[in-house]
C-alpha cells in the first residue's frame, strides 16, 4: 500500500492552520481571564505554566506562518507549464531555500509541543510540590524525562544528518530526520512515552486531594464527594486531549512508514496537518487544569 498526500487546495491548508491556532487561542484567553478574576496570589509554578502556554502558542504561530509562506510560494507555480522543472513544487533555484526554511520550522514544532508538556508539569508541580516520597519522585522523574526527550528531539534534528546542510542540499544526498523511519521511530516512542509520563500527574493529583479530604473529614460532617465533578471533568479532558495528541503522533508515524520506500514521496500536507492536530491538542490539554482545579 502506497500512501498519497492529502489533496485539497493549498489555500485551504493555510485556512486550516490559522483556524486551528485560533481555536487554541480561545481557551488561553479564558485561562488568563480567570486568572485576572482570581485575586489570590498565585504560586510561581502557575506563572511559569502560563508563560510556557504562551510560548507554546507563539511557537505554533511561527510554524504555521512558515507553512503559509511555503504554500503561497508553491501556489504561485501550481499551473506552471513545465511541472517537470519543479522540485518540491517550486523552481529548482528556490527549492534549497524552501527545504532550509522547512528544516528551521521543525524546531518550532518541538518547542511548541514540549512547552505545552512543561506547562502541564509546572501546573501540577504547584499542586504536588509540597508532597514527599514516591509522589515527589514521580514529579521529578517526569520533569527530567520530559527535558531529556526534548533534548533528544533537538539532537535528532541537528545531528541525524551529516553534514547538517544535507537537510537542504538538493545537489547532494538529501537527508531529513523527520523522514527517516529510524529517526521517526525514536521520536515517536519518546514523544508518546513523555505524554504517558505526564498523564500520571493529574491522576496523582486526584489521589492526593482525595486523601487530604479524607484526612480532614470528621464523623459529624455531611458526606461529601471525595473527588469533585469539576476535577474529574478536568482529568477526563486532559486524558482526551493527550489521547488525541498521541493519535496524531501515531498517524504521522504510520504515514511515513507507508512511504519509507518511495523516493521523494510527497506527504508534506499530511505531516503538516497531523503536526497541527498534535500542537492544538497539546495546547488544549493545558487549559483544563486552571478551570477545574482552583
PDB file of C-alpha atoms in Angstrom:
ATOM      1  CA  UNK A   1       0.000   0.000   0.000  1.00  0.00           C
ATOM      2  CA  UNK A   2       1.366   3.415  -1.037  1.00  0.00           C
ATOM      3  CA  UNK A   3       0.001   6.449   0.768  1.00  0.00           C
ATOM      4  CA  UNK A   4      -0.991   9.551  -1.228  1.00  0.00           C
ATOM      5  CA  UNK A   5      -0.845  13.026   0.278  1.00  0.00           C
ATOM      6  CA  UNK A   6      -3.988  14.947   1.269  1.00  0.00           C
ATOM      7  CA  UNK A   7      -5.313  16.563  -1.884  1.00  0.00           C
ATOM      8  CA  UNK A   8      -7.073  19.847  -1.149  1.00  0.00           C
ATOM      9  CA  UNK A   9      -6.266  23.367  -2.442  1.00  0.00           C
ATOM     10  CA  UNK A  10      -3.184  24.973  -0.948  1.00  0.00           C
ATOM     11  CA  UNK A  11      -5.154  27.988   0.385  1.00  0.00           C
ATOM     12  CA  UNK A  12      -7.293  25.514   2.336  1.00  0.00           C
ATOM     13  CA  UNK A  13      -4.226  24.308   4.232  1.00  0.00           C
ATOM     14  CA  UNK A  14      -3.421  27.883   5.201  1.00  0.00           C
ATOM     15  CA  UNK A  15      -7.003  28.312   6.445  1.00  0.00           C
ATOM     16  CA  UNK A  16      -6.837  25.032   8.400  1.00  0.00           C
ATOM     17  CA  UNK A  17      -3.631  26.122  10.141  1.00  0.00           C
ATOM     18  CA  UNK A  18      -4.947  29.512  11.218  1.00  0.00           C
ATOM     19  CA  UNK A  19      -8.320  28.109  12.243  1.00  0.00           C
ATOM     20  CA  UNK A  20      -6.654  25.505  14.449  1.00  0.00           C
ATOM     21  CA  UNK A  21      -4.393  28.009  16.205  1.00  0.00           C
ATOM     22  CA  UNK A  22      -7.294  30.440  16.655  1.00  0.00           C
ATOM     23  CA  UNK A  23      -9.319  27.697  18.349  1.00  0.00           C
ATOM     24  CA  UNK A  24      -6.345  27.008  20.624  1.00  0.00           C
ATOM     25  CA  UNK A  25      -6.154  30.719  21.497  1.00  0.00           C
ATOM     26  CA  UNK A  26      -9.722  30.945  22.825  1.00  0.00           C
ATOM     27  CA  UNK A  27      -9.205  28.783  25.953  1.00  0.00           C
ATOM     28  CA  UNK A  28      -5.882  30.535  26.554  1.00  0.00           C
ATOM     29  CA  UNK A  29      -7.735  33.843  26.701  1.00  0.00           C
ATOM     30  CA  UNK A  30     -10.218  32.218  29.102  1.00  0.00           C
ATOM     31  CA  UNK A  31      -7.303  30.977  31.213  1.00  0.00           C
ATOM     32  CA  UNK A  32      -5.897  34.483  31.656  1.00  0.00           C
ATOM     33  CA  UNK A  33      -9.343  35.997  32.213  1.00  0.00           C
ATOM     34  CA  UNK A  34      -9.999  33.539  35.051  1.00  0.00           C
ATOM     35  CA  UNK A  35      -6.617  34.363  36.492  1.00  0.00           C
ATOM     36  CA  UNK A  36      -7.429  38.081  36.328  1.00  0.00           C
ATOM     37  CA  UNK A  37     -10.716  37.452  38.136  1.00  0.00           C
ATOM     38  CA  UNK A  38      -8.969  35.418  40.830  1.00  0.00           C
ATOM     39  CA  UNK A  39      -7.365  37.966  43.125  1.00  0.00           C
ATOM     40  CA  UNK A  40      -5.429  35.389  45.123  1.00  0.00           C
ATOM     41  CA  UNK A  41      -1.678  35.394  44.858  1.00  0.00           C
ATOM     42  CA  UNK A  42      -0.602  32.628  42.518  1.00  0.00           C
ATOM     43  CA  UNK A  43       2.374  30.313  43.126  1.00  0.00           C
ATOM     44  CA  UNK A  44       5.423  30.822  40.947  1.00  0.00           C
ATOM     45  CA  UNK A  45       4.728  27.494  39.262  1.00  0.00           C
ATOM     46  CA  UNK A  46       1.453  28.912  37.911  1.00  0.00           C
ATOM     47  CA  UNK A  47       3.351  31.884  36.444  1.00  0.00           C
ATOM     48  CA  UNK A  48       5.794  29.503  34.787  1.00  0.00           C
ATOM     49  CA  UNK A  49       2.922  27.388  33.435  1.00  0.00           C
ATOM     50  CA  UNK A  50       1.194  30.442  31.964  1.00  0.00           C
ATOM     51  CA  UNK A  51       4.416  31.654  30.333  1.00  0.00           C
ATOM     52  CA  UNK A  52       5.021  28.228  28.793  1.00  0.00           C
ATOM     53  CA  UNK A  53       1.483  28.135  27.386  1.00  0.00           C
ATOM     54  CA  UNK A  54       2.104  31.483  25.683  1.00  0.00           C
ATOM     55  CA  UNK A  55       5.466  30.231  24.370  1.00  0.00           C
ATOM     56  CA  UNK A  56       3.790  27.097  23.001  1.00  0.00           C
ATOM     57  CA  UNK A  57       1.123  29.087  21.178  1.00  0.00           C
ATOM     58  CA  UNK A  58       3.597  31.625  19.773  1.00  0.00           C
ATOM     59  CA  UNK A  59       5.859  28.826  18.519  1.00  0.00           C
ATOM     60  CA  UNK A  60       2.830  27.298  16.819  1.00  0.00           C
ATOM     61  CA  UNK A  61       2.117  30.654  15.177  1.00  0.00           C
ATOM     62  CA  UNK A  62       5.671  30.823  13.846  1.00  0.00           C
ATOM     63  CA  UNK A  63       5.266  27.306  12.463  1.00  0.00           C
ATOM     64  CA  UNK A  64       2.003  27.980  10.616  1.00  0.00           C
ATOM     65  CA  UNK A  65       3.361  31.309   9.339  1.00  0.00           C
ATOM     66  CA  UNK A  66       6.244  29.419   7.749  1.00  0.00           C
ATOM     67  CA  UNK A  67       3.797  26.843   6.388  1.00  0.00           C
ATOM     68  CA  UNK A  68       1.677  29.657   4.934  1.00  0.00           C
ATOM     69  CA  UNK A  69       4.746  31.124   3.225  1.00  0.00           C
ATOM     70  CA  UNK A  70       5.665  27.717   1.760  1.00  0.00           C
ATOM     71  CA  UNK A  71       2.143  27.041   0.494  1.00  0.00           C
ATOM     72  CA  UNK A  72       1.792  30.516  -1.006  1.00  0.00           C
ATOM     73  CA  UNK A  73       5.114  30.034  -2.795  1.00  0.00           C
ATOM     74  CA  UNK A  74       4.008  26.646  -4.132  1.00  0.00           C
ATOM     75  CA  UNK A  75       0.653  28.062  -5.162  1.00  0.00           C
ATOM     76  CA  UNK A  76       2.406  30.530  -7.480  1.00  0.00           C
ATOM     77  CA  UNK A  77       3.690  27.611  -9.562  1.00  0.00           C
ATOM     78  CA  UNK A  78       0.714  25.274  -9.347  1.00  0.00           C
ATOM     79  CA  UNK A  79      -0.191  25.941 -13.008  1.00  0.00           C
ATOM     80  CA  UNK A  80       3.384  26.122 -14.254  1.00  0.00           C
ATOM     81  CA  UNK A  81       3.524  24.979 -17.897  1.00  0.00           C
ATOM     82  CA  UNK A  82       6.687  22.982 -17.180  1.00  0.00           C
ATOM     83  CA  UNK A  83       5.972  20.976 -13.992  1.00  0.00           C
ATOM     84  CA  UNK A  84       8.883  18.649 -14.786  1.00  0.00           C
ATOM     85  CA  UNK A  85      11.207  21.571 -13.989  1.00  0.00           C
ATOM     86  CA  UNK A  86       9.788  21.986 -10.495  1.00  0.00           C
ATOM     87  CA  UNK A  87      11.444  20.470  -7.443  1.00  0.00           C
ATOM     88  CA  UNK A  88       9.299  20.131  -4.314  1.00  0.00           C
ATOM     89  CA  UNK A  89       6.644  22.120  -6.206  1.00  0.00           C
ATOM     90  CA  UNK A  90       8.872  25.176  -6.756  1.00  0.00           C
ATOM     91  CA  UNK A  91      11.552  26.086  -9.307  1.00  0.00           C
ATOM     92  CA  UNK A  92      14.833  24.304  -8.760  1.00  0.00           C
ATOM     93  CA  UNK A  93      16.582  27.590  -7.912  1.00  0.00           C
ATOM     94  CA  UNK A  94      14.236  28.115  -4.942  1.00  0.00           C
ATOM     95  CA  UNK A  95      13.920  24.562  -3.666  1.00  0.00           C
ATOM     96  CA  UNK A  96      17.064  24.558  -1.474  1.00  0.00           C
ATOM     97  CA  UNK A  97      15.856  27.676   0.340  1.00  0.00           C
ATOM     98  CA  UNK A  98      12.407  26.110   0.740  1.00  0.00           C
ATOM     99  CA  UNK A  99      13.930  22.983   2.314  1.00  0.00           C
ATOM    100  CA  UNK A 100      16.146  25.085   4.578  1.00  0.00           C
ATOM    101  CA  UNK A 101      13.188  27.095   5.883  1.00  0.00           C
ATOM    102  CA  UNK A 102      11.221  23.837   6.296  1.00  0.00           C
ATOM    103  CA  UNK A 103      14.049  22.444   8.414  1.00  0.00           C
ATOM    104  CA  UNK A 104      14.012  25.575  10.599  1.00  0.00           C
ATOM    105  CA  UNK A 105      10.246  25.213  11.086  1.00  0.00           C
ATOM    106  CA  UNK A 106      10.712  21.748  12.607  1.00  0.00           C
ATOM    107  CA  UNK A 107      12.298  23.281  15.698  1.00  0.00           C
ATOM    108  CA  UNK A 108       9.139  25.286  16.329  1.00  0.00           C
ATOM    109  CA  UNK A 109       7.048  22.104  16.228  1.00  0.00           C
ATOM    110  CA  UNK A 110       9.036  20.618  19.095  1.00  0.00           C
ATOM    111  CA  UNK A 111       9.299  23.901  21.004  1.00  0.00           C
ATOM    112  CA  UNK A 112       5.517  24.235  20.837  1.00  0.00           C
ATOM    113  CA  UNK A 113       4.833  20.623  21.838  1.00  0.00           C
ATOM    114  CA  UNK A 114       7.316  20.486  24.690  1.00  0.00           C
ATOM    115  CA  UNK A 115       6.412  23.943  26.018  1.00  0.00           C
ATOM    116  CA  UNK A 116       2.846  22.624  26.419  1.00  0.00           C
ATOM    117  CA  UNK A 117       4.159  19.491  28.158  1.00  0.00           C
ATOM    118  CA  UNK A 118       6.272  21.582  30.523  1.00  0.00           C
ATOM    119  CA  UNK A 119       3.262  23.864  31.173  1.00  0.00           C
ATOM    120  CA  UNK A 120       1.316  20.870  32.492  1.00  0.00           C
ATOM    121  CA  UNK A 121       4.310  19.787  34.565  1.00  0.00           C
ATOM    122  CA  UNK A 122       4.644  23.257  36.087  1.00  0.00           C
ATOM    123  CA  UNK A 123       0.946  23.457  36.915  1.00  0.00           C
ATOM    124  CA  UNK A 124       0.816  20.095  38.664  1.00  0.00           C
ATOM    125  CA  UNK A 125       4.139  20.843  40.384  1.00  0.00           C
ATOM    126  CA  UNK A 126       2.267  23.648  42.142  1.00  0.00           C
ATOM    127  CA  UNK A 127      -0.299  21.134  43.384  1.00  0.00           C
ATOM    128  CA  UNK A 128       2.111  18.339  44.253  1.00  0.00           C
ATOM    129  CA  UNK A 129       5.188  20.359  45.194  1.00  0.00           C
ATOM    130  CA  UNK A 130       4.625  20.078  48.948  1.00  0.00           C
ATOM    131  CA  UNK A 131       4.318  16.291  48.992  1.00  0.00           C
ATOM    132  CA  UNK A 132       7.170  13.894  49.713  1.00  0.00           C
ATOM    133  CA  UNK A 133       8.023  10.290  48.999  1.00  0.00           C
ATOM    134  CA  UNK A 134       7.113   8.464  45.806  1.00  0.00           C
ATOM    135  CA  UNK A 135       4.786  11.220  44.550  1.00  0.00           C
ATOM    136  CA  UNK A 136       7.575  13.779  44.568  1.00  0.00           C
ATOM    137  CA  UNK A 137       9.864  11.236  42.909  1.00  0.00           C
ATOM    138  CA  UNK A 138       7.343  10.739  40.090  1.00  0.00           C
ATOM    139  CA  UNK A 139       7.068  14.511  39.601  1.00  0.00           C
ATOM    140  CA  UNK A 140      10.830  14.977  39.452  1.00  0.00           C
ATOM    141  CA  UNK A 141      11.275  11.893  37.259  1.00  0.00           C
ATOM    142  CA  UNK A 142       8.601  13.070  34.798  1.00  0.00           C
ATOM    143  CA  UNK A 143      10.229  16.511  34.583  1.00  0.00           C
ATOM    144  CA  UNK A 144      13.718  15.118  33.976  1.00  0.00           C
ATOM    145  CA  UNK A 145      12.396  12.633  31.407  1.00  0.00           C
ATOM    146  CA  UNK A 146      10.500  15.405  29.561  1.00  0.00           C
ATOM    147  CA  UNK A 147      13.634  17.563  29.413  1.00  0.00           C
ATOM    148  CA  UNK A 148      15.632  14.577  28.148  1.00  0.00           C
ATOM    149  CA  UNK A 149      13.165  13.799  25.354  1.00  0.00           C
ATOM    150  CA  UNK A 150      13.134  17.456  24.279  1.00  0.00           C
ATOM    151  CA  UNK A 151      16.944  17.427  24.069  1.00  0.00           C
ATOM    152  CA  UNK A 152      16.707  14.147  22.152  1.00  0.00           C
ATOM    153  CA  UNK A 153      14.457  15.711  19.501  1.00  0.00           C
ATOM    154  CA  UNK A 154      16.725  18.726  19.090  1.00  0.00           C
ATOM    155  CA  UNK A 155      19.671  16.344  18.751  1.00  0.00           C
ATOM    156  CA  UNK A 156      17.830  14.335  16.087  1.00  0.00           C
ATOM    157  CA  UNK A 157      17.176  17.482  14.058  1.00  0.00           C
ATOM    158  CA  UNK A 158      20.749  18.739  14.285  1.00  0.00           C
ATOM    159  CA  UNK A 159      22.852  15.574  14.357  1.00  0.00           C
ATOM    160  CA  UNK A 160      20.982  12.877  12.436  1.00  0.00           C
ATOM    161  CA  UNK A 161      22.175  14.144   9.048  1.00  0.00           C
ATOM    162  CA  UNK A 162      25.882  14.736   8.345  1.00  0.00           C
ATOM    163  CA  UNK A 163      26.732  17.383   7.404  1.00  0.00           C
ATOM    164  CA  UNK A 164      23.770  19.401   8.675  1.00  0.00           C
ATOM    165  CA  UNK A 165      23.481  21.105   5.274  1.00  0.00           C
ATOM    166  CA  UNK A 166      22.347  17.778   3.781  1.00  0.00           C
ATOM    167  CA  UNK A 167      18.897  18.677   5.102  1.00  0.00           C
ATOM    168  CA  UNK A 168      18.614  21.135   2.205  1.00  0.00           C
ATOM    169  CA  UNK A 169      21.454  20.133  -0.155  1.00  0.00           C
ATOM    170  CA  UNK A 170      19.482  19.418  -3.333  1.00  0.00           C
ATOM    171  CA  UNK A 171      22.703  18.892  -5.301  1.00  0.00           C
ATOM    172  CA  UNK A 172      23.979  16.202  -2.952  1.00  0.00           C
ATOM    173  CA  UNK A 173      22.419  13.485  -0.829  1.00  0.00           C
ATOM    174  CA  UNK A 174      19.260  14.872   0.763  1.00  0.00           C
ATOM    175  CA  UNK A 175      18.658  13.746   4.334  1.00  0.00           C
ATOM    176  CA  UNK A 176      15.951  14.504   6.878  1.00  0.00           C
ATOM    177  CA  UNK A 177      15.463  13.227  10.419  1.00  0.00           C
ATOM    178  CA  UNK A 178      11.689  13.645  10.135  1.00  0.00           C
ATOM    179  CA  UNK A 179      11.512  11.476   7.012  1.00  0.00           C
ATOM    180  CA  UNK A 180      13.967   8.757   8.025  1.00  0.00           C
ATOM    181  CA  UNK A 181      11.895   5.937   9.520  1.00  0.00           C
ATOM    182  CA  UNK A 182      14.554   5.031  12.120  1.00  0.00           C
ATOM    183  CA  UNK A 183      14.715   8.594  13.416  1.00  0.00           C
ATOM    184  CA  UNK A 184      10.934   8.924  13.334  1.00  0.00           C
ATOM    185  CA  UNK A 185      10.565   5.692  15.307  1.00  0.00           C
ATOM    186  CA  UNK A 186      12.854   7.013  18.043  1.00  0.00           C
ATOM    187  CA  UNK A 187      11.000  10.337  18.035  1.00  0.00           C
ATOM    188  CA  UNK A 188       7.526   8.774  18.185  1.00  0.00           C
ATOM    189  CA  UNK A 189       8.378   6.387  21.023  1.00  0.00           C
ATOM    190  CA  UNK A 190       9.981   9.200  23.053  1.00  0.00           C
ATOM    191  CA  UNK A 191       7.078  11.571  22.366  1.00  0.00           C
ATOM    192  CA  UNK A 192       4.375   9.094  23.406  1.00  0.00           C
ATOM    193  CA  UNK A 193       6.349   7.936  26.442  1.00  0.00           C
ATOM    194  CA  UNK A 194       6.618  11.562  27.567  1.00  0.00           C
ATOM    195  CA  UNK A 195       2.866  12.080  27.226  1.00  0.00           C
ATOM    196  CA  UNK A 196       2.172   8.942  29.249  1.00  0.00           C
ATOM    197  CA  UNK A 197       4.581  10.041  31.986  1.00  0.00           C
ATOM    198  CA  UNK A 198       2.896  13.443  32.230  1.00  0.00           C
ATOM    199  CA  UNK A 199      -0.557  11.836  32.251  1.00  0.00           C
ATOM    200  CA  UNK A 200       0.302  10.217  35.574  1.00  0.00           C
ATOM    201  CA  UNK A 201       0.386  13.636  37.260  1.00  0.00           C
ATOM    202  CA  UNK A 202      -3.333  14.566  37.172  1.00  0.00           C
ATOM    203  CA  UNK A 203      -4.167  11.085  38.425  1.00  0.00           C
ATOM    204  CA  UNK A 204      -1.701  11.502  41.280  1.00  0.00           C
ATOM    205  CA  UNK A 205      -3.138  14.951  41.996  1.00  0.00           C
ATOM    206  CA  UNK A 206      -6.613  13.446  42.297  1.00  0.00           C
ATOM    207  CA  UNK A 207      -5.284  10.771  44.629  1.00  0.00           C
ATOM    208  CA  UNK A 208      -3.533  13.390  46.771  1.00  0.00           C
ATOM    209  CA  UNK A 209      -6.563  15.667  47.032  1.00  0.00           C
ATOM    210  CA  UNK A 210      -8.910  12.801  47.883  1.00  0.00           C
ATOM    211  CA  UNK A 211      -6.534  11.626  50.602  1.00  0.00           C
ATOM    212  CA  UNK A 212      -6.354  15.150  52.048  1.00  0.00           C
ATOM    213  CA  UNK A 213     -10.154  15.424  52.116  1.00  0.00           C
ATOM    214  CA  UNK A 214     -10.493  12.094  53.875  1.00  0.00           C
ATOM    215  CA  UNK A 215      -7.943  13.187  56.461  1.00  0.00           C
ATOM    216  CA  UNK A 216      -9.803  16.456  57.142  1.00  0.00           C
ATOM    217  CA  UNK A 217     -13.262  14.895  57.290  1.00  0.00           C
ATOM    218  CA  UNK A 218     -14.909  14.374  60.690  1.00  0.00           C
ATOM    219  CA  UNK A 219     -17.671  11.937  61.695  1.00  0.00           C
ATOM    220  CA  UNK A 220     -20.089  14.855  62.214  1.00  0.00           C
ATOM    221  CA  UNK A 221     -19.717  16.206  58.686  1.00  0.00           C
ATOM    222  CA  UNK A 222     -22.261  15.604  55.968  1.00  0.00           C
ATOM    223  CA  UNK A 223     -20.997  13.053  53.417  1.00  0.00           C
ATOM    224  CA  UNK A 224     -19.265  14.822  50.521  1.00  0.00           C
ATOM    225  CA  UNK A 225     -17.753  13.611  47.309  1.00  0.00           C
ATOM    226  CA  UNK A 226     -14.063  12.874  47.835  1.00  0.00           C
ATOM    227  CA  UNK A 227     -13.342  13.906  44.267  1.00  0.00           C
ATOM    228  CA  UNK A 228     -15.303  16.808  42.784  1.00  0.00           C
ATOM    229  CA  UNK A 229     -17.066  16.669  39.446  1.00  0.00           C
ATOM    230  CA  UNK A 230     -15.010  19.598  38.134  1.00  0.00           C
ATOM    231  CA  UNK A 231     -11.777  17.817  38.967  1.00  0.00           C
ATOM    232  CA  UNK A 232     -12.933  14.583  37.327  1.00  0.00           C
ATOM    233  CA  UNK A 233     -14.013  16.557  34.247  1.00  0.00           C
ATOM    234  CA  UNK A 234     -10.634  18.260  34.151  1.00  0.00           C
ATOM    235  CA  UNK A 235      -8.753  14.976  34.304  1.00  0.00           C
ATOM    236  CA  UNK A 236     -11.008  13.441  31.648  1.00  0.00           C
ATOM    237  CA  UNK A 237     -10.375  16.407  29.360  1.00  0.00           C
ATOM    238  CA  UNK A 238      -6.601  16.225  29.835  1.00  0.00           C
ATOM    239  CA  UNK A 239      -6.668  12.491  29.092  1.00  0.00           C
ATOM    240  CA  UNK A 240      -8.838  13.015  25.985  1.00  0.00           C
ATOM    241  CA  UNK A 241      -6.605  15.771  24.568  1.00  0.00           C
ATOM    242  CA  UNK A 242      -3.486  13.758  25.352  1.00  0.00           C
ATOM    243  CA  UNK A 243      -5.027  10.756  23.584  1.00  0.00           C
ATOM    244  CA  UNK A 244      -5.691  12.945  20.540  1.00  0.00           C
ATOM    245  CA  UNK A 245      -2.094  14.175  20.613  1.00  0.00           C
ATOM    246  CA  UNK A 246      -0.799  10.597  20.811  1.00  0.00           C
ATOM    247  CA  UNK A 247      -3.114   9.581  17.948  1.00  0.00           C
ATOM    248  CA  UNK A 248      -1.722  12.402  15.799  1.00  0.00           C
ATOM    249  CA  UNK A 249       1.854  11.302  16.546  1.00  0.00           C
ATOM    250  CA  UNK A 250       0.980   7.706  15.604  1.00  0.00           C
ATOM    251  CA  UNK A 251      -0.796   8.819  12.417  1.00  0.00           C
ATOM    252  CA  UNK A 252       2.279  10.778  11.361  1.00  0.00           C
ATOM    253  CA  UNK A 253       4.469   7.747  12.023  1.00  0.00           C
ATOM    254  CA  UNK A 254       2.191   5.377  10.079  1.00  0.00           C
ATOM    255  CA  UNK A 255       2.158   7.785   7.130  1.00  0.00           C
ATOM    256  CA  UNK A 256       5.945   7.853   6.996  1.00  0.00           C
ATOM    257  CA  UNK A 257       6.083   4.086   7.401  1.00  0.00           C
ATOM    258  CA  UNK A 258       3.850   3.650   4.357  1.00  0.00           C
ATOM    259  CA  UNK A 259       6.126   5.742   2.119  1.00  0.00           C
ATOM    260  CA  UNK A 260       9.529   4.782   3.520  1.00  0.00           C
ATOM    261  CA  UNK A 261      10.455   3.026   0.274  1.00  0.00           C
ATOM    262  CA  UNK A 262       9.034   5.713  -2.035  1.00  0.00           C
ATOM    263  CA  UNK A 263      11.762   8.157  -3.179  1.00  0.00           C
ATOM    264  CA  UNK A 264      10.782  11.810  -2.647  1.00  0.00           C
ATOM    265  CA  UNK A 265       7.281  10.855  -1.525  1.00  0.00           C
ATOM    266  CA  UNK A 266       5.035  13.910  -1.369  1.00  0.00           C
ATOM    267  CA  UNK A 267       3.408  13.750   2.074  1.00  0.00           C
ATOM    268  CA  UNK A 268       4.066  17.331   3.186  1.00  0.00           C
ATOM    269  CA  UNK A 269       0.448  18.267   3.768  1.00  0.00           C
ATOM    270  CA  UNK A 270      -0.380  15.115   5.709  1.00  0.00           C
ATOM    271  CA  UNK A 271       2.583  15.680   8.024  1.00  0.00           C
ATOM    272  CA  UNK A 272       1.681  19.361   8.492  1.00  0.00           C
ATOM    273  CA  UNK A 273      -1.950  18.577   9.329  1.00  0.00           C
ATOM    274  CA  UNK A 274      -1.093  15.943  11.929  1.00  0.00           C
ATOM    275  CA  UNK A 275       1.558  18.219  13.440  1.00  0.00           C
ATOM    276  CA  UNK A 276      -1.106  20.933  13.757  1.00  0.00           C
ATOM    277  CA  UNK A 277      -3.547  18.499  15.403  1.00  0.00           C
ATOM    278  CA  UNK A 278      -0.866  17.448  17.874  1.00  0.00           C
ATOM    279  CA  UNK A 279       0.027  21.044  18.758  1.00  0.00           C
ATOM    280  CA  UNK A 280      -3.598  22.163  19.164  1.00  0.00           C
ATOM    281  CA  UNK A 281      -4.447  19.081  21.259  1.00  0.00           C
ATOM    282  CA  UNK A 282      -1.408  19.683  23.487  1.00  0.00           C
ATOM    283  CA  UNK A 283      -2.395  23.319  23.979  1.00  0.00           C
ATOM    284  CA  UNK A 284      -5.999  22.389  24.746  1.00  0.00           C
ATOM    285  CA  UNK A 285      -4.814  19.865  27.341  1.00  0.00           C
ATOM    286  CA  UNK A 286      -3.079  22.661  29.253  1.00  0.00           C
ATOM    287  CA  UNK A 287      -6.301  24.668  29.531  1.00  0.00           C
ATOM    288  CA  UNK A 288      -8.374  22.292  31.652  1.00  0.00           C
ATOM    289  CA  UNK A 289      -6.416  22.382  34.938  1.00  0.00           C
ATOM    290  CA  UNK A 290      -6.743  26.116  35.656  1.00  0.00           C
ATOM    291  CA  UNK A 291     -10.519  25.902  35.128  1.00  0.00           C
ATOM    292  CA  UNK A 292     -11.080  22.720  37.128  1.00  0.00           C
ATOM    293  CA  UNK A 293      -8.509  22.761  39.931  1.00  0.00           C
ATOM    294  CA  UNK A 294      -8.996  26.096  41.695  1.00  0.00           C
TER     295      UNK A 294
END
